[in-house]
Tab-separated table of C-alpha atoms in Angstrom:
chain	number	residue	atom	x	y	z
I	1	UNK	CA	-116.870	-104.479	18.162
I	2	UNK	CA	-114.410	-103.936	20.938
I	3	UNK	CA	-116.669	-106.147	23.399
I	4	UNK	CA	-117.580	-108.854	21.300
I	5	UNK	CA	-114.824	-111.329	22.742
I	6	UNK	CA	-116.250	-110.564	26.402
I	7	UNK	CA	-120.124	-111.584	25.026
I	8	UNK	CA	-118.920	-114.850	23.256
I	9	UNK	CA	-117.592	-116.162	26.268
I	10	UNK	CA	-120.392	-116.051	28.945
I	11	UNK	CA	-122.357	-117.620	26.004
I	12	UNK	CA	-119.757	-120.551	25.290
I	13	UNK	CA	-119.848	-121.322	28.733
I	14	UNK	CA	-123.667	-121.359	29.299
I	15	UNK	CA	-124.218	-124.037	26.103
I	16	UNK	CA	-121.089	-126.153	27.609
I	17	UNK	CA	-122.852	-126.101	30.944
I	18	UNK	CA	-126.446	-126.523	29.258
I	19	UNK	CA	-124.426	-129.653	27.414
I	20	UNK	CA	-123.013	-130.979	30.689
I	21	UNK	CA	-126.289	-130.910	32.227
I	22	UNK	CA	-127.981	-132.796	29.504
I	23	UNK	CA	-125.039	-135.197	29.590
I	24	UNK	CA	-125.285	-135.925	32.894
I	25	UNK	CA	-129.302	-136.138	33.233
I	26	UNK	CA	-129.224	-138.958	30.425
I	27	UNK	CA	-126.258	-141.049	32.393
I	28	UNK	CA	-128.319	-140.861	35.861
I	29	UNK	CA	-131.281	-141.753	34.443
I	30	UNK	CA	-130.597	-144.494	32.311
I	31	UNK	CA	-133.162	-147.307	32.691
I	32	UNK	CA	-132.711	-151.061	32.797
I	33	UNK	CA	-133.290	-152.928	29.274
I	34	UNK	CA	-136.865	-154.966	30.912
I	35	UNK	CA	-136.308	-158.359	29.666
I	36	UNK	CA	-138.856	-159.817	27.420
I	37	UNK	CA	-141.248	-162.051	28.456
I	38	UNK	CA	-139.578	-165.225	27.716
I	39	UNK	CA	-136.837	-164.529	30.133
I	40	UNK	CA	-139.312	-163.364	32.434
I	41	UNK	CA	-141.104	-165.933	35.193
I	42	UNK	CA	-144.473	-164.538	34.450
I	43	UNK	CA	-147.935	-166.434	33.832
I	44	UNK	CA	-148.846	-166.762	30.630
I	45	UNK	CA	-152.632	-168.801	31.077
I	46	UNK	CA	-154.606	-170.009	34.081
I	47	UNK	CA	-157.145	-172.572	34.443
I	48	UNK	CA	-159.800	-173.935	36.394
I	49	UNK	CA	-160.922	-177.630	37.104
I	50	UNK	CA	-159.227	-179.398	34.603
I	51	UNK	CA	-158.454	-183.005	33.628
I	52	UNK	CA	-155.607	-184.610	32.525
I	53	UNK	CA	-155.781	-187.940	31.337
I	54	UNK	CA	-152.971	-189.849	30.099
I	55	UNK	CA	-154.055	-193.371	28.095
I	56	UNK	CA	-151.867	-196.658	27.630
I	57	UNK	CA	-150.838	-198.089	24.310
I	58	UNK	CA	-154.365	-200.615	24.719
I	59	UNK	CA	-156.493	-197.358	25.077
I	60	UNK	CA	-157.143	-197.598	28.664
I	61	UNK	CA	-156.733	-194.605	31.458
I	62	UNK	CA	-153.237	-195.037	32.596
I	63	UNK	CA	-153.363	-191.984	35.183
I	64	UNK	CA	-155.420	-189.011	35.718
I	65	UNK	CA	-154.395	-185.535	37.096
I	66	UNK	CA	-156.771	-183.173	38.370
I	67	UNK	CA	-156.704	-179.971	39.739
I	68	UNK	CA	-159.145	-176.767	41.057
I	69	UNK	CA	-156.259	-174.046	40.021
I	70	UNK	CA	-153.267	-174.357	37.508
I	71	UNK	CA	-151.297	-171.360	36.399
I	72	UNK	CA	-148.777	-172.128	33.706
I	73	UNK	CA	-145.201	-170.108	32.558
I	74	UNK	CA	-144.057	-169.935	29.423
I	75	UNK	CA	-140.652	-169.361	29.972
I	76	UNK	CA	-139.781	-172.965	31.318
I	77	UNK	CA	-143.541	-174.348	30.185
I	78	UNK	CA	-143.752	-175.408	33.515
I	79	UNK	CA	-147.441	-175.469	35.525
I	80	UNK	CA	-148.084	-174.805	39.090
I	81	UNK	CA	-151.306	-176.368	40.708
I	82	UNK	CA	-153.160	-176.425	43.854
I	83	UNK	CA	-154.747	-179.131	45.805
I	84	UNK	CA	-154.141	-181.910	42.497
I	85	UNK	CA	-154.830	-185.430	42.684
I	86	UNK	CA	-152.453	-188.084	40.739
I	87	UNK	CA	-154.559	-190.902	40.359
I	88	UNK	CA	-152.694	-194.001	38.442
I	89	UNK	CA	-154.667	-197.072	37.703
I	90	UNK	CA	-153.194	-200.186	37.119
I	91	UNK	CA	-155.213	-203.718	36.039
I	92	UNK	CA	-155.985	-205.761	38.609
I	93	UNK	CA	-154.600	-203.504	41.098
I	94	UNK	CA	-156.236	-200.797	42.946
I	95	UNK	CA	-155.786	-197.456	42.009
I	96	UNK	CA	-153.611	-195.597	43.786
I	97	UNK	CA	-154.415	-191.701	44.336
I	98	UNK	CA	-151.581	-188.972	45.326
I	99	UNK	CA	-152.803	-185.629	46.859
I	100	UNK	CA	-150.686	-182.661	48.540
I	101	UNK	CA	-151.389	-179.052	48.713
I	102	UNK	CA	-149.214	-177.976	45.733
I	103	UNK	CA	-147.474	-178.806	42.636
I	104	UNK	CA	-145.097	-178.091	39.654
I	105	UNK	CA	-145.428	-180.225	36.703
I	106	UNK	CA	-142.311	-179.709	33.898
I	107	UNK	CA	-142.675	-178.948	30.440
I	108	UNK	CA	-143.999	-182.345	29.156
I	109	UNK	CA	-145.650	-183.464	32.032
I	110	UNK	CA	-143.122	-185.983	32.740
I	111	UNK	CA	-142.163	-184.871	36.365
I	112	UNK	CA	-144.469	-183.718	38.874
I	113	UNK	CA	-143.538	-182.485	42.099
I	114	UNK	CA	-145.513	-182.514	45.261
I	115	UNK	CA	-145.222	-180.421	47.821
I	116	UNK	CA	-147.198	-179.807	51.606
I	117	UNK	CA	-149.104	-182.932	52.956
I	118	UNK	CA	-148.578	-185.503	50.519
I	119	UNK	CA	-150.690	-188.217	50.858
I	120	UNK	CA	-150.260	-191.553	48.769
I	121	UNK	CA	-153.112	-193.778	49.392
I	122	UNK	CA	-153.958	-197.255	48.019
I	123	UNK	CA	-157.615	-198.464	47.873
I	124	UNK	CA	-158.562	-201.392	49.967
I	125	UNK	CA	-158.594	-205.001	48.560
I	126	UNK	CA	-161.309	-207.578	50.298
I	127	UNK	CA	-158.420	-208.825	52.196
I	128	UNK	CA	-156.280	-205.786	52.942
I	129	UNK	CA	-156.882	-202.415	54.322
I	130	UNK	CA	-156.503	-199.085	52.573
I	131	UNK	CA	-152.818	-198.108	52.299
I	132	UNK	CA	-152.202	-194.520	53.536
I	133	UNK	CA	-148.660	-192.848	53.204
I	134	UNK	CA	-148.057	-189.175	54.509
I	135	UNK	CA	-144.734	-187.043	53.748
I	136	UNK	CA	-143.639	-183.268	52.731
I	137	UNK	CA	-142.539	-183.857	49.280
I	138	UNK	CA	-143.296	-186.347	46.644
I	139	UNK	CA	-141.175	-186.641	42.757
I	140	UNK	CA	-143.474	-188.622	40.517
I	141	UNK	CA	-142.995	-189.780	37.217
I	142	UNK	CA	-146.439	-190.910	36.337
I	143	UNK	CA	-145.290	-192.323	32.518
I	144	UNK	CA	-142.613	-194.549	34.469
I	145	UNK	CA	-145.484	-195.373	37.020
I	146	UNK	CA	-142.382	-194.510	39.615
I	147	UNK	CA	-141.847	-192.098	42.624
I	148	UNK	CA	-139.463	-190.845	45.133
I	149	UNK	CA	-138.714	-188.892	48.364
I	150	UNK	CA	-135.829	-188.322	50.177
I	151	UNK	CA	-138.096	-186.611	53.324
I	152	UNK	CA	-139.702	-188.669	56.347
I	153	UNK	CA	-142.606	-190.809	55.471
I	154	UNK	CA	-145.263	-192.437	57.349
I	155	UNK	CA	-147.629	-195.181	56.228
I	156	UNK	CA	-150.411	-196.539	58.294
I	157	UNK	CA	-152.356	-199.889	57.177
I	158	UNK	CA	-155.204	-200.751	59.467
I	159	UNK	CA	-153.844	-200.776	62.986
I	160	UNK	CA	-149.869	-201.214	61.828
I	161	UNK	CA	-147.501	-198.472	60.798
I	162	UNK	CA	-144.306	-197.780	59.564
I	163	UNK	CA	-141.654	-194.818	59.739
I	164	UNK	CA	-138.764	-194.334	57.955
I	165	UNK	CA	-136.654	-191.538	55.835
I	166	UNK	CA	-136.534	-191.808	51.979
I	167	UNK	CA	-139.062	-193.938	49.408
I	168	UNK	CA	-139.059	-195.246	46.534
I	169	UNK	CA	-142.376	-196.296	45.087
I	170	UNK	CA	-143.120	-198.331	41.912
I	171	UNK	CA	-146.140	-198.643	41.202
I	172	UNK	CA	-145.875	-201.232	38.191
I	173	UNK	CA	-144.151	-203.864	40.669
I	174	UNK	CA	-146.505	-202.444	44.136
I	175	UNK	CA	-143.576	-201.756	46.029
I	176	UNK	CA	-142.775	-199.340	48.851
I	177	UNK	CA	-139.013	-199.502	49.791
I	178	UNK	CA	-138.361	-197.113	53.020
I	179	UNK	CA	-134.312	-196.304	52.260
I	180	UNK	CA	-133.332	-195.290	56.356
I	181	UNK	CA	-134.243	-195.272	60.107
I	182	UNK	CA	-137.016	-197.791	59.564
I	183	UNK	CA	-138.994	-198.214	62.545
I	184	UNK	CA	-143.135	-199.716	62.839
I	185	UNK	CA	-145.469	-201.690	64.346
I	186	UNK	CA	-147.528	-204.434	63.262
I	187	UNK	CA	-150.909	-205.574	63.728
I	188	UNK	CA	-152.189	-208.744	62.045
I	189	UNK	CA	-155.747	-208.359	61.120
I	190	UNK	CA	-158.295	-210.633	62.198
I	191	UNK	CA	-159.554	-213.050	60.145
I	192	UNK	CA	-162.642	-212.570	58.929
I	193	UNK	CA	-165.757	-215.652	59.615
């Protein structure tokens, strides 16, 4: 019994260090809570070649969207596309068809935003030529029939063209406005016998 005090010890000092170690192991390798999917940017569906059609309050095909590709999020409900087409039809006007390489398009569809070679073209009438607009970026609101860039924009109409920085399009009223550094050329077309 003399010796028990000298056996406790080492043993008292091997479960504090065995507690330490333990201790320590859990407060290195203490993982990140992963946050759940909704706070996540994640995909939740893809799809291929769909349709959107949006109708007025007469019945009739107020604008189409189209696309190969469309992945969609369901954290902000947000889509992204590639290659789409905006086409927005108006009556007695020519349609009027919006490409780029890329798009988002918010929860409700309200916004869409175009992005790399954006093209805005209007279809020819008997007496004017197509309509062609290029530009990086395009914000459409197709419900509002309305659109808007801040970026450099070209449009080219038969032989004229015009430059400028910033747009505003309405499509209800056909109107182009070029907002800065407006500079063009143009060509009146021949008359035709």
């Amino acid at each position: 019994m003399k010796n028990w005090p000298s056996q406790v010890i080492p043993v008292i000092l091997l479960a504090l260090l065995a507690g330490f170690s333990f201790w320590l192991q859990r407060a290195v390798d203490r993982e990140e809570p992963k946050p759940s999917a909704k706070l996540r940017h994640d995909p939740d569906a893809y799809a291929e070649n769909f349709v959107v059609r949006r109708f007025d309050n007469t019945g009739k095909v107020k604008y189409r969207l189209t696309s190969p590709y469309l992945v969609h999020y369901g954290d902000d409900d947000s889509s992204e596309l590639k290659s789409p087409t905006l086409i927005s039809f108006r009556p007695d006007s020519p349609p009027v068809t919006v490409t780029s390489d890329r798009a988002t398009v918010t929860a409700k569809g309200e916004t869409i935003f175009l992005r790399d070679n954006v093209s805005v073209t209007r279809a020819a009438l008997p007496d004017r030529a197509e309509m062609v607009a290029r530009m990086p970026d395009l914000t459409a609101n197709p419900d509002a029939g309305t659109a808007f860039t801040q970026s450099p924009v070209e449009i080219t109409q038969g032989q004229s063209w015009i430059k400028g920085v910033g747009a505003q399009l309405d499509n209800n009223a056909s109107t182009f406005v070029l907002q800065s550094q407006v500079t063009g050329l143009y060509i009146r077309p021949r008359a035709t016998p």
